[in-house]
Amino acid sequence: MTQELTQAFEPDAVEDEALFQIVDQMWASYFSHVEPLLPSFERHDITGEVMCASVGIAGSRPGLVTVVVEATGARPVSAALLQEDGDLLDEDVYDSLGEIANIVGGNIKALVPDAGALGLPAVATAKPLHGSSGRLAARLDVSWQGHWITFEVWLAGGAPRQDAAPAVSRTAPDETLED
Amino acid sequence: MRALVVDDSRAMRKIIAGALRKLGYETVEAADGAEALTVLAGGPLPDLATVDWNMPVMDGLTFVTQVRANREYRALTLMMVTTEAEHGQIVRALAAGAHEYLIKPFTVDALEDKLALLGLLPEVSQA
């Protein structure tokens, strides 16, 4: 056992920088063959159709980690993760986005004191509902090949952020994914 | 050498299996712990199993526990490959019988390092 055992577990370690580090490491590990992510210094709220993957974190400070991708970017991102050029099945897109949320969520959970189980990923063609997910603890907006991707961490407890948007409602679901 | 890749994500199975094949492994896959047990029962016994933690049907920790309870599988090396990154989870997995623990996201180099520690690098990748 090497570096994993030395990982810090700080009470308030879930912040934008930590989220960026996790996403950046994931991209370097699995997407190094494609263009890098371009982080945005300003909040970018995705409009239009989206795909959203999320995982829940149980425990004394439960939360939700979400990955919202423009619908037009869902297939390219999934194809990049799978390193496949051909047409992907919808289930491959759902699976890939879910795994991205799983990786980010698992590493975020390690920063949350007394965290319980990590849920299985859920993927939908709608923006997430945060009504019972606490406050926005960390957020990262990135673009890749012209597609916007938003990572958010919502945790129970703590003061709300200045840039926290109100809970959003579901958009009209669209079961057909488009390039 | 032969490896069983156990993960409910097809994308992650493809990534792990691809990395192992680059290192010289033949690979088989299973989407959860129960399916992995079926693969093991059908033989032949692989040298290595990489095991995700959070999976439907049967999770990775249960799979590790069941494998360790079966003496026929004692030659099988178990490596957890998971997003579960807390110290307590690592201790639980090792206590249940996992030999190594690799946290996602990981690089091929990190996987290779773990296999080297376990003495499970095929000769082709050591050349």
PDB file of C-alpha atoms in Angstrom:
ATOM      1  CA  MET A   1       0.000   0.000   0.000  1.00  0.00           C
ATOM      2  CA  THR A   2       1.462   3.317  -0.983  1.00  0.00           C
ATOM      3  CA  GLN A   3       0.159   6.808  -1.456  1.00  0.00           C
ATOM      4  CA  GLU A   4      -3.485   6.032  -0.792  1.00  0.00           C
ATOM      5  CA  LEU A   5      -2.881   5.584   2.906  1.00  0.00           C
ATOM      6  CA  THR A   6      -1.413   9.033   3.230  1.00  0.00           C
ATOM      7  CA  GLN A   7      -4.411  10.793   1.739  1.00  0.00           C
ATOM      8  CA  ALA A   8      -5.643  13.621   3.919  1.00  0.00           C
ATOM      9  CA  PHE A   9      -9.153  13.555   5.340  1.00  0.00           C
ATOM     10  CA  GLU A  10      -9.959  17.118   6.223  1.00  0.00           C
ATOM     11  CA  PRO A  11     -13.362  18.211   7.494  1.00  0.00           C
ATOM     12  CA  ASP A  12     -13.843  20.984   4.933  1.00  0.00           C
ATOM     13  CA  ALA A  13     -11.785  19.598   2.108  1.00  0.00           C
ATOM     14  CA  VAL A  14     -14.681  19.524  -0.344  1.00  0.00           C
ATOM     15  CA  GLU A  15     -14.179  22.728  -2.268  1.00  0.00           C
ATOM     16  CA  ASP A  16     -13.772  23.816  -5.866  1.00  0.00           C
ATOM     17  CA  GLU A  17     -10.030  23.161  -5.944  1.00  0.00           C
ATOM     18  CA  ALA A  18     -10.412  19.608  -4.636  1.00  0.00           C
ATOM     19  CA  LEU A  19     -13.115  18.915  -7.207  1.00  0.00           C
ATOM     20  CA  PHE A  20     -10.881  20.295  -9.941  1.00  0.00           C
ATOM     21  CA  GLN A  21      -7.983  18.090  -8.823  1.00  0.00           C
ATOM     22  CA  ILE A  22     -10.168  14.974  -8.923  1.00  0.00           C
ATOM     23  CA  VAL A  23     -11.610  15.773 -12.347  1.00  0.00           C
ATOM     24  CA  ASP A  24      -8.192  16.714 -13.682  1.00  0.00           C
ATOM     25  CA  GLN A  25      -6.703  13.447 -12.441  1.00  0.00           C
ATOM     26  CA  MET A  26      -9.556  11.460 -13.952  1.00  0.00           C
ATOM     27  CA  TRP A  27      -9.096  13.202 -17.290  1.00  0.00           C
ATOM     28  CA  ALA A  28      -5.340  12.602 -17.211  1.00  0.00           C
ATOM     29  CA  SER A  29      -5.915   8.920 -16.426  1.00  0.00           C
ATOM     30  CA  TYR A  30      -8.619   8.043 -18.928  1.00  0.00           C
ATOM     31  CA  PHE A  31      -8.789  10.865 -21.481  1.00  0.00           C
ATOM     32  CA  SER A  32      -5.137  11.625 -22.124  1.00  0.00           C
ATOM     33  CA  HIS A  33      -5.579  10.652 -25.790  1.00  0.00           C
ATOM     34  CA  VAL A  34      -8.015  13.516 -26.441  1.00  0.00           C
ATOM     35  CA  GLU A  35      -8.029  17.262 -25.939  1.00  0.00           C
ATOM     36  CA  PRO A  36      -7.710  18.525 -22.367  1.00  0.00           C
ATOM     37  CA  LEU A  37     -10.605  20.021 -20.455  1.00  0.00           C
ATOM     38  CA  LEU A  38     -10.769  23.797 -20.396  1.00  0.00           C
ATOM     39  CA  PRO A  39     -11.892  25.015 -16.963  1.00  0.00           C
ATOM     40  CA  SER A  40     -14.014  28.140 -16.873  1.00  0.00           C
ATOM     41  CA  PHE A  41     -13.390  30.808 -14.281  1.00  0.00           C
ATOM     42  CA  GLU A  42     -16.991  31.901 -14.586  1.00  0.00           C
ATOM     43  CA  ARG A  43     -20.131  29.938 -13.890  1.00  0.00           C
ATOM     44  CA  HIS A  44     -21.708  28.575 -17.049  1.00  0.00           C
ATOM     45  CA  ASP A  45     -25.237  27.284 -16.704  1.00  0.00           C
ATOM     46  CA  ILE A  46     -25.997  24.807 -19.435  1.00  0.00           C
ATOM     47  CA  THR A  47     -29.199  25.533 -21.287  1.00  0.00           C
ATOM     48  CA  GLY A  48     -30.993  23.128 -23.525  1.00  0.00           C
ATOM     49  CA  GLU A  49     -30.997  19.361 -23.400  1.00  0.00           C
ATOM     50  CA  VAL A  50     -28.594  17.643 -21.056  1.00  0.00           C
ATOM     51  CA  MET A  51     -27.506  14.280 -19.767  1.00  0.00           C
ATOM     52  CA  CYS A  52     -26.964  14.092 -16.028  1.00  0.00           C
ATOM     53  CA  ALA A  53     -25.150  11.410 -14.071  1.00  0.00           C
ATOM     54  CA  SER A  54     -25.220  11.429 -10.299  1.00  0.00           C
ATOM     55  CA  VAL A  55     -24.164   9.392  -7.297  1.00  0.00           C
ATOM     56  CA  GLY A  56     -25.367   9.789  -3.753  1.00  0.00           C
ATOM     57  CA  ILE A  57     -23.192   9.820  -0.651  1.00  0.00           C
ATOM     58  CA  ALA A  58     -24.726   8.452   2.554  1.00  0.00           C
ATOM     59  CA  GLY A  59     -23.593   9.160   6.086  1.00  0.00           C
ATOM     60  CA  SER A  60     -23.869  11.896   8.675  1.00  0.00           C
ATOM     61  CA  ARG A  61     -23.361  14.492   5.965  1.00  0.00           C
ATOM     62  CA  PRO A  62     -25.176  13.024   2.971  1.00  0.00           C
ATOM     63  CA  GLY A  63     -24.749  14.501  -0.433  1.00  0.00           C
ATOM     64  CA  LEU A  64     -24.974  14.212  -4.167  1.00  0.00           C
ATOM     65  CA  VAL A  65     -22.310  14.464  -6.861  1.00  0.00           C
ATOM     66  CA  THR A  66     -23.610  15.387 -10.292  1.00  0.00           C
ATOM     67  CA  VAL A  67     -22.109  15.561 -13.755  1.00  0.00           C
ATOM     68  CA  VAL A  68     -24.221  17.494 -16.248  1.00  0.00           C
ATOM     69  CA  VAL A  69     -23.213  17.273 -19.897  1.00  0.00           C
ATOM     70  CA  GLU A  70     -24.740  19.024 -22.857  1.00  0.00           C
ATOM     71  CA  ALA A  71     -26.710  16.379 -24.727  1.00  0.00           C
ATOM     72  CA  THR A  72     -24.632  17.014 -27.821  1.00  0.00           C
ATOM     73  CA  GLY A  73     -21.491  16.249 -25.831  1.00  0.00           C
ATOM     74  CA  ALA A  74     -22.661  13.050 -24.151  1.00  0.00           C
ATOM     75  CA  ARG A  75     -21.714  10.733 -26.993  1.00  0.00           C
ATOM     76  CA  PRO A  76     -18.316  12.307 -27.745  1.00  0.00           C
ATOM     77  CA  VAL A  77     -17.337  12.186 -24.069  1.00  0.00           C
ATOM     78  CA  SER A  78     -18.473   8.572 -23.804  1.00  0.00           C
ATOM     79  CA  ALA A  79     -16.686   7.627 -27.019  1.00  0.00           C
ATOM     80  CA  ALA A  80     -13.513   9.213 -25.670  1.00  0.00           C
ATOM     81  CA  LEU A  81     -13.722   7.237 -22.423  1.00  0.00           C
ATOM     82  CA  LEU A  82     -14.361   4.008 -24.323  1.00  0.00           C
ATOM     83  CA  GLN A  83     -11.810   4.920 -27.001  1.00  0.00           C
ATOM     84  CA  GLU A  84     -14.312   3.928 -29.649  1.00  0.00           C
ATOM     85  CA  ASP A  85     -14.951   5.821 -32.849  1.00  0.00           C
ATOM     86  CA  GLY A  86     -18.078   4.080 -34.035  1.00  0.00           C
ATOM     87  CA  ASP A  87     -21.680   4.565 -33.036  1.00  0.00           C
ATOM     88  CA  LEU A  88     -22.288   3.923 -29.374  1.00  0.00           C
ATOM     89  CA  LEU A  89     -25.349   2.288 -27.947  1.00  0.00           C
ATOM     90  CA  ASP A  90     -27.406   4.467 -25.605  1.00  0.00           C
ATOM     91  CA  GLU A  91     -26.482   2.062 -22.791  1.00  0.00           C
ATOM     92  CA  ASP A  92     -22.806   2.749 -23.431  1.00  0.00           C
ATOM     93  CA  VAL A  93     -23.430   6.475 -23.068  1.00  0.00           C
ATOM     94  CA  TYR A  94     -25.361   5.964 -19.841  1.00  0.00           C
ATOM     95  CA  ASP A  95     -22.676   3.620 -18.540  1.00  0.00           C
ATOM     96  CA  SER A  96     -19.806   5.955 -19.380  1.00  0.00           C
ATOM     97  CA  LEU A  97     -21.392   9.034 -17.834  1.00  0.00           C
ATOM     98  CA  GLY A  98     -22.338   7.002 -14.782  1.00  0.00           C
ATOM     99  CA  GLU A  99     -18.762   5.827 -14.355  1.00  0.00           C
ATOM    100  CA  ILE A 100     -17.482   9.393 -14.570  1.00  0.00           C
ATOM    101  CA  ALA A 101     -19.886  10.382 -11.783  1.00  0.00           C
ATOM    102  CA  ASN A 102     -18.842   7.279  -9.832  1.00  0.00           C
ATOM    103  CA  ILE A 103     -15.153   8.123 -10.024  1.00  0.00           C
ATOM    104  CA  VAL A 104     -15.675  11.733  -9.006  1.00  0.00           C
ATOM    105  CA  GLY A 105     -18.171  10.775  -6.320  1.00  0.00           C
ATOM    106  CA  GLY A 106     -15.958   8.133  -4.775  1.00  0.00           C
ATOM    107  CA  ASN A 107     -13.043  10.492  -4.472  1.00  0.00           C
ATOM    108  CA  ILE A 108     -15.246  13.257  -3.092  1.00  0.00           C
ATOM    109  CA  LYS A 109     -16.625  10.824  -0.528  1.00  0.00           C
ATOM    110  CA  ALA A 110     -13.097  10.255   0.742  1.00  0.00           C
ATOM    111  CA  LEU A 111     -12.977  13.945   1.668  1.00  0.00           C
ATOM    112  CA  VAL A 112     -16.251  13.886   3.609  1.00  0.00           C
ATOM    113  CA  PRO A 113     -15.901  13.012   7.303  1.00  0.00           C
ATOM    114  CA  ASP A 114     -17.938  10.018   8.483  1.00  0.00           C
ATOM    115  CA  ALA A 115     -19.190   9.315   4.975  1.00  0.00           C
ATOM    116  CA  GLY A 116     -21.252   6.195   4.506  1.00  0.00           C
ATOM    117  CA  ALA A 117     -21.864   4.195   1.384  1.00  0.00           C
ATOM    118  CA  LEU A 118     -21.534   5.514  -2.135  1.00  0.00           C
ATOM    119  CA  GLY A 119     -24.642   4.884  -4.180  1.00  0.00           C
ATOM    120  CA  LEU A 120     -24.734   3.350  -7.610  1.00  0.00           C
ATOM    121  CA  PRO A 121     -24.723   5.904 -10.434  1.00  0.00           C
ATOM    122  CA  ALA A 122     -27.997   7.153 -11.880  1.00  0.00           C
ATOM    123  CA  VAL A 123     -28.165   8.726 -15.327  1.00  0.00           C
ATOM    124  CA  ALA A 124     -31.036  10.732 -16.767  1.00  0.00           C
ATOM    125  CA  THR A 125     -31.839  13.074 -19.599  1.00  0.00           C
ATOM    126  CA  ALA A 126     -32.690  15.838 -17.179  1.00  0.00           C
ATOM    127  CA  LYS A 127     -30.998  18.283 -14.870  1.00  0.00           C
ATOM    128  CA  PRO A 128     -30.620  17.104 -11.268  1.00  0.00           C
ATOM    129  CA  LEU A 129     -32.934  17.988  -8.447  1.00  0.00           C
ATOM    130  CA  HIS A 130     -31.085  19.302  -5.428  1.00  0.00           C
ATOM    131  CA  GLY A 131     -34.062  20.028  -3.204  1.00  0.00           C
ATOM    132  CA  SER A 132     -32.946  17.710  -0.404  1.00  0.00           C
ATOM    133  CA  SER A 133     -29.255  17.558  -1.170  1.00  0.00           C
ATOM    134  CA  GLY A 134     -28.051  20.353   1.094  1.00  0.00           C
ATOM    135  CA  ARG A 135     -25.769  23.135  -0.056  1.00  0.00           C
ATOM    136  CA  LEU A 136     -23.539  23.480  -3.068  1.00  0.00           C
ATOM    137  CA  ALA A 137     -20.095  22.652  -1.690  1.00  0.00           C
ATOM    138  CA  ALA A 138     -18.084  22.632  -4.901  1.00  0.00           C
ATOM    139  CA  ARG A 139     -18.638  23.342  -8.554  1.00  0.00           C
ATOM    140  CA  LEU A 140     -16.550  23.096 -11.696  1.00  0.00           C
ATOM    141  CA  ASP A 141     -17.529  24.244 -15.173  1.00  0.00           C
ATOM    142  CA  VAL A 142     -15.395  22.976 -18.027  1.00  0.00           C
ATOM    143  CA  SER A 143     -15.639  22.833 -21.780  1.00  0.00           C
ATOM    144  CA  TRP A 144     -14.312  20.125 -24.031  1.00  0.00           C
ATOM    145  CA  GLN A 145     -14.477  20.251 -27.804  1.00  0.00           C
ATOM    146  CA  GLY A 146     -17.059  23.009 -27.464  1.00  0.00           C
ATOM    147  CA  HIS A 147     -19.287  21.020 -25.109  1.00  0.00           C
ATOM    148  CA  TRP A 148     -19.949  22.260 -21.593  1.00  0.00           C
ATOM    149  CA  ILE A 149     -19.732  19.932 -18.622  1.00  0.00           C
ATOM    150  CA  THR A 150     -20.651  20.929 -15.069  1.00  0.00           C
ATOM    151  CA  PHE A 151     -19.522  19.003 -11.997  1.00  0.00           C
ATOM    152  CA  GLU A 152     -21.228  19.792  -8.704  1.00  0.00           C
ATOM    153  CA  VAL A 153     -21.014  18.485  -5.153  1.00  0.00           C
ATOM    154  CA  TRP A 154     -23.967  19.039  -2.874  1.00  0.00           C
ATOM    155  CA  LEU A 155     -23.567  18.256   0.819  1.00  0.00           C
ATOM    156  CA  ALA A 156     -25.795  18.568   3.843  1.00  0.00           C
ATOM    157  CA  GLY A 157     -24.794  21.235   6.340  1.00  0.00           C
ATOM    158  CA  GLY A 158     -22.752  24.388   6.036  1.00  0.00           C
ATOM    159  CA  ALA A 159     -23.580  27.824   4.711  1.00  0.00           C
ATOM    160  CA  PRO A 160     -24.777  28.259   1.126  1.00  0.00           C
ATOM    161  CA  ARG A 161     -22.360  29.623  -1.459  1.00  0.00           C
ATOM    162  CA  GLN A 162     -22.846  32.981  -3.050  1.00  0.00           C
ATOM    163  CA  ASP A 163     -23.055  31.394  -6.482  1.00  0.00           C
ATOM    164  CA  ALA A 164     -25.422  28.593  -5.543  1.00  0.00           C
ATOM    165  CA  ALA A 165     -28.312  28.537  -7.944  1.00  0.00           C
ATOM    166  CA  PRO A 166     -31.775  27.647  -6.702  1.00  0.00           C
ATOM    167  CA  ALA A 167     -32.914  24.079  -7.087  1.00  0.00           C
ATOM    168  CA  VAL A 168     -33.761  23.412 -10.684  1.00  0.00           C
ATOM    169  CA  SER A 169     -36.630  21.401 -11.983  1.00  0.00           C
ATOM    170  CA  ARG A 170     -36.449  18.624 -14.500  1.00  0.00           C
ATOM    171  CA  THR A 171     -36.370  19.546 -18.114  1.00  0.00           C
ATOM    172  CA  ALA A 172     -38.466  17.689 -20.589  1.00  0.00           C
ATOM    173  CA  PRO A 173     -36.908  14.239 -20.804  1.00  0.00           C
ATOM    174  CA  ASP A 174     -35.757  13.081 -24.172  1.00  0.00           C
ATOM    175  CA  GLU A 175     -34.981   9.400 -24.361  1.00  0.00           C
ATOM    176  CA  THR A 176     -33.183   9.731 -27.677  1.00  0.00           C
ATOM    177  CA  LEU A 177     -29.593  10.825 -27.466  1.00  0.00           C
ATOM    178  CA  GLU A 178     -28.256  12.946 -30.236  1.00  0.00           C
ATOM    179  CA  ASP A 179     -24.795  13.772 -31.431  1.00  0.00           C
TER     180      ASP A 179
ATOM    181  CA  MET B   1      -1.300 -15.050 -17.273  1.00  0.00           C
ATOM    182  CA  ARG B   2      -5.039 -14.658 -17.005  1.00  0.00           C
ATOM    183  CA  ALA B   3      -7.116 -12.003 -15.274  1.00  0.00           C
ATOM    184  CA  LEU B   4     -10.777 -11.708 -14.371  1.00  0.00           C
ATOM    185  CA  VAL B   5     -12.041  -8.114 -14.482  1.00  0.00           C
ATOM    186  CA  VAL B   6     -15.087  -7.598 -12.265  1.00  0.00           C
ATOM    187  CA  ASP B   7     -16.849  -4.263 -12.664  1.00  0.00           C
ATOM    188  CA  ASP B   8     -20.451  -3.271 -13.359  1.00  0.00           C
ATOM    189  CA  SER B   9     -19.318  -0.537 -15.749  1.00  0.00           C
ATOM    190  CA  ARG B  10     -18.588  -1.750 -19.268  1.00  0.00           C
ATOM    191  CA  ALA B  11     -16.441   1.324 -19.810  1.00  0.00           C
ATOM    192  CA  MET B  12     -14.303   0.533 -16.787  1.00  0.00           C
ATOM    193  CA  ARG B  13     -14.069  -3.162 -17.702  1.00  0.00           C
ATOM    194  CA  LYS B  14     -12.798  -2.103 -21.097  1.00  0.00           C
ATOM    195  CA  ILE B  15     -10.225   0.268 -19.591  1.00  0.00           C
ATOM    196  CA  ILE B  16      -8.933  -2.257 -17.050  1.00  0.00           C
ATOM    197  CA  ALA B  17      -8.965  -5.208 -19.457  1.00  0.00           C
ATOM    198  CA  GLY B  18      -7.224  -3.109 -22.098  1.00  0.00           C
ATOM    199  CA  ALA B  19      -4.506  -2.108 -19.657  1.00  0.00           C
ATOM    200  CA  LEU B  20      -4.024  -5.709 -18.542  1.00  0.00           C
ATOM    201  CA  ARG B  21      -3.809  -6.959 -22.118  1.00  0.00           C
ATOM    202  CA  LYS B  22      -1.121  -4.363 -22.825  1.00  0.00           C
ATOM    203  CA  LEU B  23       0.788  -5.887 -19.926  1.00  0.00           C
ATOM    204  CA  GLY B  24       0.443  -9.351 -21.416  1.00  0.00           C
ATOM    205  CA  TYR B  25      -2.663 -10.729 -19.727  1.00  0.00           C
ATOM    206  CA  GLU B  26      -5.510 -12.669 -21.240  1.00  0.00           C
ATOM    207  CA  THR B  27      -8.722 -11.312 -19.760  1.00  0.00           C
ATOM    208  CA  VAL B  28     -12.246 -12.401 -19.003  1.00  0.00           C
ATOM    209  CA  GLU B  29     -14.935 -10.119 -17.611  1.00  0.00           C
ATOM    210  CA  ALA B  30     -17.852 -10.184 -15.199  1.00  0.00           C
ATOM    211  CA  ALA B  31     -20.385  -7.464 -14.419  1.00  0.00           C
ATOM    212  CA  ASP B  32     -20.845  -8.225 -10.706  1.00  0.00           C
ATOM    213  CA  GLY B  33     -19.658 -10.494  -7.940  1.00  0.00           C
ATOM    214  CA  ALA B  34     -22.194 -13.214  -8.604  1.00  0.00           C
ATOM    215  CA  GLU B  35     -21.294 -13.396 -12.273  1.00  0.00           C
ATOM    216  CA  ALA B  36     -17.633 -13.495 -11.300  1.00  0.00           C
ATOM    217  CA  LEU B  37     -18.245 -16.471  -9.019  1.00  0.00           C
ATOM    218  CA  THR B  38     -19.899 -18.236 -11.948  1.00  0.00           C
ATOM    219  CA  VAL B  39     -16.864 -17.522 -14.106  1.00  0.00           C
ATOM    220  CA  LEU B  40     -14.573 -18.908 -11.418  1.00  0.00           C
ATOM    221  CA  ALA B  41     -16.702 -22.030 -11.022  1.00  0.00           C
ATOM    222  CA  GLY B  42     -16.449 -22.637 -14.764  1.00  0.00           C
ATOM    223  CA  GLY B  43     -12.638 -22.504 -14.568  1.00  0.00           C
ATOM    224  CA  PRO B  44      -9.815 -22.315 -15.308  1.00  0.00           C
ATOM    225  CA  LEU B  45      -8.755 -20.283 -12.289  1.00  0.00           C
ATOM    226  CA  PRO B  46      -7.254 -16.931 -13.305  1.00  0.00           C
ATOM    227  CA  ASP B  47      -4.067 -15.626 -11.713  1.00  0.00           C
ATOM    228  CA  LEU B  48      -5.631 -12.277 -10.866  1.00  0.00           C
ATOM    229  CA  ALA B  49      -9.055 -10.771 -10.288  1.00  0.00           C
ATOM    230  CA  THR B  50      -9.565  -7.001 -10.275  1.00  0.00           C
ATOM    231  CA  VAL B  51     -12.676  -6.226  -8.269  1.00  0.00           C
ATOM    232  CA  ASP B  52     -14.833  -3.121  -8.119  1.00  0.00           C
ATOM    233  CA  TRP B  53     -16.485  -2.393  -4.778  1.00  0.00           C
ATOM    234  CA  ASN B  54     -19.901  -0.933  -5.581  1.00  0.00           C
ATOM    235  CA  MET B  55     -21.818  -3.238  -7.902  1.00  0.00           C
ATOM    236  CA  PRO B  56     -25.411  -4.409  -8.085  1.00  0.00           C
ATOM    237  CA  VAL B  57     -26.384  -8.033  -7.338  1.00  0.00           C
ATOM    238  CA  MET B  58     -23.176  -8.803  -5.389  1.00  0.00           C
ATOM    239  CA  ASP B  59     -20.694  -6.142  -4.331  1.00  0.00           C
ATOM    240  CA  GLY B  60     -16.956  -6.546  -4.449  1.00  0.00           C
ATOM    241  CA  LEU B  61     -16.408  -6.978  -0.725  1.00  0.00           C
ATOM    242  CA  THR B  62     -18.891  -9.859  -0.619  1.00  0.00           C
ATOM    243  CA  PHE B  63     -17.183 -11.411  -3.626  1.00  0.00           C
ATOM    244  CA  VAL B  64     -13.768 -11.157  -1.963  1.00  0.00           C
ATOM    245  CA  THR B  65     -15.136 -12.695   1.224  1.00  0.00           C
ATOM    246  CA  GLN B  66     -16.711 -15.597  -0.677  1.00  0.00           C
ATOM    247  CA  VAL B  67     -13.588 -16.240  -2.724  1.00  0.00           C
ATOM    248  CA  ARG B  68     -11.433 -16.296   0.391  1.00  0.00           C
ATOM    249  CA  ALA B  69     -13.836 -18.773   2.009  1.00  0.00           C
ATOM    250  CA  ASN B  70     -13.242 -21.246  -0.815  1.00  0.00           C
ATOM    251  CA  ARG B  71      -9.913 -23.105  -0.571  1.00  0.00           C
ATOM    252  CA  GLU B  72     -10.073 -23.984  -4.261  1.00  0.00           C
ATOM    253  CA  TYR B  73      -9.506 -20.312  -5.041  1.00  0.00           C
ATOM    254  CA  ARG B  74      -6.589 -19.693  -2.679  1.00  0.00           C
ATOM    255  CA  ALA B  75      -4.172 -19.221  -5.584  1.00  0.00           C
ATOM    256  CA  LEU B  76      -6.245 -16.351  -6.932  1.00  0.00           C
ATOM    257  CA  THR B  77      -4.825 -12.898  -6.233  1.00  0.00           C
ATOM    258  CA  LEU B  78      -7.480 -10.262  -5.569  1.00  0.00           C
ATOM    259  CA  MET B  79      -6.964  -6.575  -6.295  1.00  0.00           C
ATOM    260  CA  MET B  80      -9.687  -4.107  -5.451  1.00  0.00           C
ATOM    261  CA  VAL B  81      -9.962  -1.447  -8.171  1.00  0.00           C
ATOM    262  CA  THR B  82     -12.485   1.040  -6.912  1.00  0.00           C
ATOM    263  CA  THR B  83     -13.391   4.647  -6.228  1.00  0.00           C
ATOM    264  CA  GLU B  84     -13.731   3.842  -2.518  1.00  0.00           C
ATOM    265  CA  ALA B  85     -10.744   5.840  -1.341  1.00  0.00           C
ATOM    266  CA  GLU B  86     -11.123   6.088   2.446  1.00  0.00           C
ATOM    267  CA  HIS B  87      -8.559   4.474   4.697  1.00  0.00           C
ATOM    268  CA  GLY B  88     -11.256   2.525   6.518  1.00  0.00           C
ATOM    269  CA  GLN B  89     -12.528   0.989   3.298  1.00  0.00           C
ATOM    270  CA  ILE B  90      -9.027  -0.042   2.280  1.00  0.00           C
ATOM    271  CA  VAL B  91      -8.532  -1.723   5.653  1.00  0.00           C
ATOM    272  CA  ARG B  92     -11.874  -3.529   5.321  1.00  0.00           C
ATOM    273  CA  ALA B  93     -10.996  -4.860   1.890  1.00  0.00           C
ATOM    274  CA  LEU B  94      -7.559  -6.060   2.950  1.00  0.00           C
ATOM    275  CA  ALA B  95      -9.013  -7.642   6.081  1.00  0.00           C
ATOM    276  CA  ALA B  96     -11.553  -9.486   3.921  1.00  0.00           C
ATOM    277  CA  GLY B  97      -8.753 -10.965   1.872  1.00  0.00           C
ATOM    278  CA  ALA B  98      -7.870  -8.565  -0.925  1.00  0.00           C
ATOM    279  CA  HIS B  99      -4.151  -8.522  -1.664  1.00  0.00           C
ATOM    280  CA  GLU B 100      -3.928  -5.031  -3.122  1.00  0.00           C
ATOM    281  CA  TYR B 101      -5.994  -1.903  -3.570  1.00  0.00           C
ATOM    282  CA  LEU B 102      -5.985   0.514  -6.483  1.00  0.00           C
ATOM    283  CA  ILE B 103      -8.072   3.672  -6.409  1.00  0.00           C
ATOM    284  CA  LYS B 104      -9.806   5.001  -9.505  1.00  0.00           C
ATOM    285  CA  PRO B 105      -8.806   6.996 -11.397  1.00  0.00           C
ATOM    286  CA  PHE B 106      -5.570   5.136 -12.021  1.00  0.00           C
ATOM    287  CA  THR B 107      -2.950   5.116 -14.739  1.00  0.00           C
ATOM    288  CA  VAL B 108      -1.594   2.042 -16.497  1.00  0.00           C
ATOM    289  CA  ASP B 109       1.702   2.763 -14.760  1.00  0.00           C
ATOM    290  CA  ALA B 110       0.020   2.612 -11.357  1.00  0.00           C
ATOM    291  CA  LEU B 111      -1.600  -0.704 -12.266  1.00  0.00           C
ATOM    292  CA  GLU B 112       1.726  -2.030 -13.466  1.00  0.00           C
ATOM    293  CA  ASP B 113       3.383  -0.951 -10.212  1.00  0.00           C
ATOM    294  CA  LYS B 114       0.784  -2.811  -8.164  1.00  0.00           C
ATOM    295  CA  LEU B 115       1.200  -5.952 -10.259  1.00  0.00           C
ATOM    296  CA  ALA B 116       4.962  -5.734  -9.892  1.00  0.00           C
ATOM    297  CA  LEU B 117       4.568  -5.566  -6.114  1.00  0.00           C
ATOM    298  CA  LEU B 118       2.447  -8.699  -6.308  1.00  0.00           C
ATOM    299  CA  GLY B 119       4.922 -10.457  -8.603  1.00  0.00           C
ATOM    300  CA  LEU B 120       2.186 -10.723 -11.213  1.00  0.00           C
ATOM    301  CA  LEU B 121       3.730  -8.987 -14.198  1.00  0.00           C
ATOM    302  CA  PRO B 122       3.780 -11.314 -17.186  1.00  0.00           C
ATOM    303  CA  GLU B 123       7.260 -11.850 -18.588  1.00  0.00           C
ATOM    304  CA  VAL B 124       6.309 -10.076 -21.802  1.00  0.00           C
ATOM    305  CA  SER B 125       5.813  -6.788 -19.944  1.00  0.00           C
ATOM    306  CA  GLN B 126       9.082  -7.116 -18.029  1.00  0.00           C
ATOM    307  CA  ALA B 127      11.173  -7.435 -21.150  1.00  0.00           C
TER     308      ALA B 127
END
